[in-house]
């Protein structure tokens, strides 16, 4: 740090006047290093630390906001993953980096199946409607939390969002007779009405 002459610190290059025997003593100070915290794609800031050479530093709890669809997993120190609360010995400047992992969200399906029951954001999931009860047929998918490619198709897909998804395969009661044949429309029936047919059923619409 400096030289001490009679208890007074002096820098290298300073001059003293010698009038008697004198001892010039070296003055030492602790060497310190900077510990920095890197969000690695997350948001926010965390305060690092200044640590004396050879001293220990305790890894803190994560204070960054995770990227969408991810959660905090660990800290990376020199490529080694370590948990919050672990200690490192500081002998040089060091950057501690947050490690994130993808969150698996739940896919819940009523009256049907999904290709996965858990998935990470961006995963393509296939939905398949179950067998309809007697007297009913598949109508559409009703969803909480996502958008399906074709809500009116018994087999369709959707892209997993950042959250749990609940799907229901809605069925409607068949509104036509259980046999094929010719049927006449009453005056109060709109031609814009949509009627669904069961497998193998045919219908002929006749106007009076």
mmCIF file of C-alpha atoms in Angstrom:
data_model
loop_
_atom_site.group_PDB
_atom_site.id
_atom_site.type_symbol
_atom_site.label_atom_id
_atom_site.label_comp_id
_atom_site.label_asym_id
_atom_site.label_seq_id
_atom_site.Cartn_x
_atom_site.Cartn_y
_atom_site.Cartn_z
ATOM 1 C CA UNK A 1 0.000 0.000 0.000
ATOM 2 C CA UNK A 2 2.684 2.485 1.072
ATOM 3 C CA UNK A 3 5.807 3.005 3.135
ATOM 4 C CA UNK A 4 5.626 4.062 6.780
ATOM 5 C CA UNK A 5 8.262 6.512 7.984
ATOM 6 C CA UNK A 6 7.963 7.326 11.680
ATOM 7 C CA UNK A 7 4.292 6.262 11.536
ATOM 8 C CA UNK A 8 3.559 8.435 8.501
ATOM 9 C CA UNK A 9 2.527 6.686 5.264
ATOM 10 C CA UNK A 10 4.428 7.821 2.202
ATOM 11 C CA UNK A 11 4.118 6.756 -1.424
ATOM 12 C CA UNK A 12 6.813 5.340 -3.627
ATOM 13 C CA UNK A 13 8.739 8.321 -5.040
ATOM 14 C CA UNK A 14 8.282 10.528 -1.974
ATOM 15 C CA UNK A 15 11.473 11.972 -0.450
ATOM 16 C CA UNK A 16 12.525 12.128 3.177
ATOM 17 C CA UNK A 17 15.342 14.062 4.859
ATOM 18 C CA UNK A 18 17.590 11.739 6.818
ATOM 19 C CA UNK A 19 19.032 13.147 10.054
ATOM 20 C CA UNK A 20 19.450 9.879 11.943
ATOM 21 C CA UNK A 21 19.153 6.140 11.494
ATOM 22 C CA UNK A 22 15.656 5.419 10.139
ATOM 23 C CA UNK A 23 13.591 2.340 9.388
ATOM 24 C CA UNK A 24 11.145 2.534 6.486
ATOM 25 C CA UNK A 25 8.393 -0.047 6.934
ATOM 26 C CA UNK A 26 6.185 -1.557 4.243
ATOM 27 C CA UNK A 27 2.440 -1.107 4.805
ATOM 28 C CA UNK A 28 0.193 -3.861 3.445
ATOM 29 C CA UNK A 29 -3.548 -3.889 2.741
ATOM 30 C CA UNK A 30 -5.956 -6.677 1.867
ATOM 31 C CA UNK A 31 -6.396 -7.364 -1.824
ATOM 32 C CA UNK A 32 -10.095 -7.338 -2.789
ATOM 33 C CA UNK A 33 -12.103 -8.724 -5.700
ATOM 34 C CA UNK A 34 -15.491 -7.943 -7.235
ATOM 35 C CA UNK A 35 -18.334 -10.473 -7.217
ATOM 36 C CA UNK A 36 -20.954 -9.704 -9.907
ATOM 37 C CA UNK A 37 -24.382 -11.290 -10.535
ATOM 38 C CA UNK A 38 -25.606 -11.872 -14.121
ATOM 39 C CA UNK A 39 -29.354 -12.200 -14.928
ATOM 40 C CA UNK A 40 -28.609 -14.313 -18.041
ATOM 41 C CA UNK A 41 -31.761 -13.252 -19.892
ATOM 42 C CA UNK A 42 -33.814 -12.509 -16.793
ATOM 43 C CA UNK A 43 -34.858 -9.046 -15.708
ATOM 44 C CA UNK A 44 -33.878 -6.824 -12.796
ATOM 45 C CA UNK A 45 -30.623 -6.203 -10.952
ATOM 46 C CA UNK A 46 -28.875 -7.710 -7.959
ATOM 47 C CA UNK A 47 -26.078 -6.104 -5.940
ATOM 48 C CA UNK A 48 -22.794 -7.973 -5.946
ATOM 49 C CA UNK A 49 -20.036 -7.631 -3.369
ATOM 50 C CA UNK A 50 -16.403 -6.729 -2.762
ATOM 51 C CA UNK A 51 -14.624 -9.645 -1.097
ATOM 52 C CA UNK A 52 -11.152 -9.889 0.443
ATOM 53 C CA UNK A 53 -8.787 -12.383 -1.198
ATOM 54 C CA UNK A 54 -9.303 -15.899 0.163
ATOM 55 C CA UNK A 55 -12.547 -15.067 1.972
ATOM 56 C CA UNK A 56 -15.815 -16.905 1.379
ATOM 57 C CA UNK A 57 -18.894 -15.532 -0.376
ATOM 58 C CA UNK A 58 -22.364 -17.038 0.148
ATOM 59 C CA UNK A 59 -24.492 -17.349 -2.969
ATOM 60 C CA UNK A 60 -27.720 -15.356 -2.450
ATOM 61 C CA UNK A 61 -31.335 -16.243 -3.134
ATOM 62 C CA UNK A 62 -32.358 -15.343 -6.673
ATOM 63 C CA UNK A 63 -33.679 -11.809 -6.976
ATOM 64 C CA UNK A 64 -34.019 -11.656 -10.776
ATOM 65 C CA UNK A 65 -37.304 -12.017 -12.654
ATOM 66 C CA UNK A 66 -37.225 -15.200 -14.729
ATOM 67 C CA UNK A 67 -37.699 -15.132 -18.519
ATOM 68 C CA UNK A 68 -41.197 -16.107 -19.685
ATOM 69 C CA UNK A 69 -41.900 -19.805 -19.247
ATOM 70 C CA UNK A 70 -38.832 -20.414 -17.081
ATOM 71 C CA UNK A 71 -37.910 -20.634 -13.406
ATOM 72 C CA UNK A 72 -34.697 -20.284 -11.434
ATOM 73 C CA UNK A 73 -32.675 -23.490 -11.234
ATOM 74 C CA UNK A 74 -29.224 -22.638 -9.828
ATOM 75 C CA UNK A 75 -26.204 -20.324 -9.989
ATOM 76 C CA UNK A 76 -23.340 -21.052 -12.361
ATOM 77 C CA UNK A 77 -19.846 -20.334 -11.011
ATOM 78 C CA UNK A 78 -17.096 -21.055 -13.506
ATOM 79 C CA UNK A 79 -19.438 -23.452 -15.318
ATOM 80 C CA UNK A 80 -20.407 -25.360 -12.155
ATOM 81 C CA UNK A 81 -24.012 -25.191 -10.967
ATOM 82 C CA UNK A 82 -24.419 -24.317 -7.288
ATOM 83 C CA UNK A 83 -27.435 -23.669 -5.075
ATOM 84 C CA UNK A 84 -28.325 -20.504 -3.175
ATOM 85 C CA UNK A 85 -26.639 -20.753 0.232
ATOM 86 C CA UNK A 86 -23.537 -22.501 -1.116
ATOM 87 C CA UNK A 87 -20.189 -20.810 -0.433
ATOM 88 C CA UNK A 88 -17.317 -20.050 -2.777
ATOM 89 C CA UNK A 89 -13.772 -18.951 -1.980
ATOM 90 C CA UNK A 90 -12.907 -15.735 -3.827
ATOM 91 C CA UNK A 91 -9.398 -15.448 -5.252
ATOM 92 C CA UNK A 92 -10.189 -13.311 -8.325
ATOM 93 C CA UNK A 93 -12.986 -11.216 -9.795
ATOM 94 C CA UNK A 94 -15.922 -13.545 -10.469
ATOM 95 C CA UNK A 95 -19.289 -13.367 -12.259
ATOM 96 C CA UNK A 96 -22.068 -15.575 -10.902
ATOM 97 C CA UNK A 97 -24.689 -16.371 -13.559
ATOM 98 C CA UNK A 98 -28.335 -17.315 -13.058
ATOM 99 C CA UNK A 99 -29.342 -20.642 -14.603
ATOM 100 C CA UNK A 100 -32.966 -20.964 -15.787
ATOM 101 C CA UNK A 101 -34.994 -24.047 -16.638
ATOM 102 C CA UNK A 102 -38.244 -24.391 -18.578
ATOM 103 C CA UNK A 103 -41.469 -24.725 -16.588
ATOM 104 C CA UNK A 104 -43.683 -27.699 -17.411
ATOM 105 C CA UNK A 105 -47.354 -26.696 -17.461
ATOM 106 C CA UNK A 106 -50.317 -29.046 -17.044
ATOM 107 C CA UNK A 107 -52.606 -30.061 -19.916
ATOM 108 C CA UNK A 108 -55.982 -31.239 -18.572
ATOM 109 C CA UNK A 109 -58.502 -32.742 -21.001
ATOM 110 C CA UNK A 110 -62.120 -33.721 -20.307
ATOM 111 C CA UNK A 111 -63.801 -36.228 -22.674
ATOM 112 C CA UNK A 112 -60.632 -36.669 -24.691
ATOM 113 C CA UNK A 113 -56.867 -37.124 -24.589
ATOM 114 C CA UNK A 114 -53.743 -35.022 -25.188
ATOM 115 C CA UNK A 115 -50.404 -36.159 -26.584
ATOM 116 C CA UNK A 116 -48.756 -34.868 -23.389
ATOM 117 C CA UNK A 117 -50.127 -34.235 -19.894
ATOM 118 C CA UNK A 118 -47.321 -31.728 -19.168
ATOM 119 C CA UNK A 119 -45.386 -29.523 -21.586
ATOM 120 C CA UNK A 120 -43.074 -26.515 -21.787
ATOM 121 C CA UNK A 121 -43.989 -23.251 -23.524
ATOM 122 C CA UNK A 122 -43.974 -23.529 -27.327
ATOM 123 C CA UNK A 123 -44.576 -27.304 -27.431
ATOM 124 C CA UNK A 124 -47.166 -28.514 -29.988
ATOM 125 C CA UNK A 125 -49.851 -30.683 -28.346
ATOM 126 C CA UNK A 126 -52.318 -32.916 -30.206
ATOM 127 C CA UNK A 127 -55.877 -33.214 -28.848
ATOM 128 C CA UNK A 128 -58.139 -36.167 -29.631
ATOM 129 C CA UNK A 129 -61.805 -36.242 -28.618
ATOM 130 C CA UNK A 130 -63.033 -39.362 -26.837
ATOM 131 C CA UNK A 131 -65.825 -41.607 -28.066
ATOM 132 C CA UNK A 132 -69.162 -39.821 -27.849
ATOM 133 C CA UNK A 133 -71.873 -41.278 -25.606
ATOM 134 C CA UNK A 134 -74.959 -42.799 -27.231
ATOM 135 C CA UNK A 135 -77.115 -40.187 -28.961
ATOM 136 C CA UNK A 136 -74.353 -37.564 -29.014
ATOM 137 C CA UNK A 137 -71.639 -36.402 -31.388
ATOM 138 C CA UNK A 138 -68.538 -34.238 -31.137
ATOM 139 C CA UNK A 139 -69.312 -30.512 -31.406
ATOM 140 C CA UNK A 140 -66.232 -28.441 -30.517
ATOM 141 C CA UNK A 141 -63.352 -27.919 -28.128
ATOM 142 C CA UNK A 142 -63.783 -25.412 -25.308
ATOM 143 C CA UNK A 143 -60.537 -24.151 -23.795
ATOM 144 C CA UNK A 144 -59.213 -22.239 -20.823
ATOM 145 C CA UNK A 145 -55.761 -20.781 -21.444
ATOM 146 C CA UNK A 146 -54.908 -21.406 -25.119
ATOM 147 C CA UNK A 147 -56.087 -21.254 -28.741
ATOM 148 C CA UNK A 148 -56.700 -24.435 -30.708
ATOM 149 C CA UNK A 149 -55.870 -24.765 -34.412
ATOM 150 C CA UNK A 150 -59.374 -26.026 -35.311
ATOM 151 C CA UNK A 151 -61.923 -25.995 -32.490
ATOM 152 C CA UNK A 152 -64.441 -27.945 -34.593
ATOM 153 C CA UNK A 153 -62.136 -30.857 -35.410
ATOM 154 C CA UNK A 154 -62.185 -33.947 -33.172
ATOM 155 C CA UNK A 155 -58.393 -34.182 -33.642
ATOM 156 C CA UNK A 156 -56.486 -30.901 -33.593
ATOM 157 C CA UNK A 157 -53.420 -29.181 -32.132
ATOM 158 C CA UNK A 158 -52.429 -26.162 -30.070
ATOM 159 C CA UNK A 159 -49.185 -24.513 -28.980
ATOM 160 C CA UNK A 160 -48.489 -24.656 -25.246
ATOM 161 C CA UNK A 161 -48.658 -21.183 -23.647
ATOM 162 C CA UNK A 162 -46.990 -20.044 -20.406
ATOM 163 C CA UNK A 163 -49.655 -21.496 -18.137
ATOM 164 C CA UNK A 164 -51.826 -24.514 -17.418
ATOM 165 C CA UNK A 165 -54.454 -25.398 -20.051
ATOM 166 C CA UNK A 166 -57.847 -27.086 -19.588
ATOM 167 C CA UNK A 167 -59.705 -28.525 -22.593
ATOM 168 C CA UNK A 168 -63.213 -29.947 -22.803
ATOM 169 C CA UNK A 169 -64.602 -31.847 -25.805
ATOM 170 C CA UNK A 170 -68.181 -30.631 -25.920
ATOM 171 C CA UNK A 171 -70.791 -32.932 -27.407
ATOM 172 C CA UNK A 172 -74.253 -32.088 -28.532
ATOM 173 C CA UNK A 173 -77.334 -34.288 -28.730
ATOM 174 C CA UNK A 174 -78.088 -35.461 -32.267
ATOM 175 C CA UNK A 175 -81.096 -33.410 -33.364
ATOM 176 C CA UNK A 176 -82.110 -35.662 -36.269
ATOM 177 C CA UNK A 177 -83.870 -39.054 -36.256
ATOM 178 C CA UNK A 178 -81.691 -42.094 -35.906
ATOM 179 C CA UNK A 179 -82.603 -43.352 -39.384
ATOM 180 C CA UNK A 180 -81.881 -42.048 -42.840
ATOM 181 C CA UNK A 181 -84.703 -40.642 -44.925
ATOM 182 C CA UNK A 182 -86.422 -37.652 -46.458
ATOM 183 C CA UNK A 183 -87.595 -34.831 -44.181
ATOM 184 C CA UNK A 184 -89.657 -31.728 -44.847
ATOM 185 C CA UNK A 185 -88.813 -28.415 -43.195
ATOM 186 C CA UNK A 186 -91.540 -26.626 -41.273
ATOM 187 C CA UNK A 187 -92.160 -22.965 -42.085
ATOM 188 C CA UNK A 188 -90.357 -21.759 -38.960
ATOM 189 C CA UNK A 189 -87.085 -23.560 -39.660
ATOM 190 C CA UNK A 190 -84.246 -21.326 -40.887
ATOM 191 C CA UNK A 191 -82.203 -22.604 -43.791
ATOM 192 C CA UNK A 192 -79.135 -21.120 -42.041
ATOM 193 C CA UNK A 193 -79.499 -23.575 -39.144
ATOM 194 C CA UNK A 194 -76.593 -26.044 -38.872
ATOM 195 C CA UNK A 195 -77.541 -29.677 -38.348
ATOM 196 C CA UNK A 196 -74.993 -32.387 -37.554
ATOM 197 C CA UNK A 197 -75.345 -35.999 -38.755
ATOM 198 C CA UNK A 198 -74.203 -39.123 -37.007
ATOM 199 C CA UNK A 199 -71.827 -41.478 -38.857
ATOM 200 C CA UNK A 200 -73.601 -43.211 -41.719
ATOM 201 C CA UNK A 201 -76.718 -41.031 -41.544
ATOM 202 C CA UNK A 202 -78.026 -39.216 -44.631
ATOM 203 C CA UNK A 203 -80.726 -36.603 -45.031
ATOM 204 C CA UNK A 204 -82.600 -35.003 -47.904
ATOM 205 C CA UNK A 205 -84.091 -31.528 -47.316
ATOM 206 C CA UNK A 206 -87.274 -30.850 -49.296
ATOM 207 C CA UNK A 207 -88.945 -27.448 -49.556
ATOM 208 C CA UNK A 208 -92.769 -27.235 -49.842
#
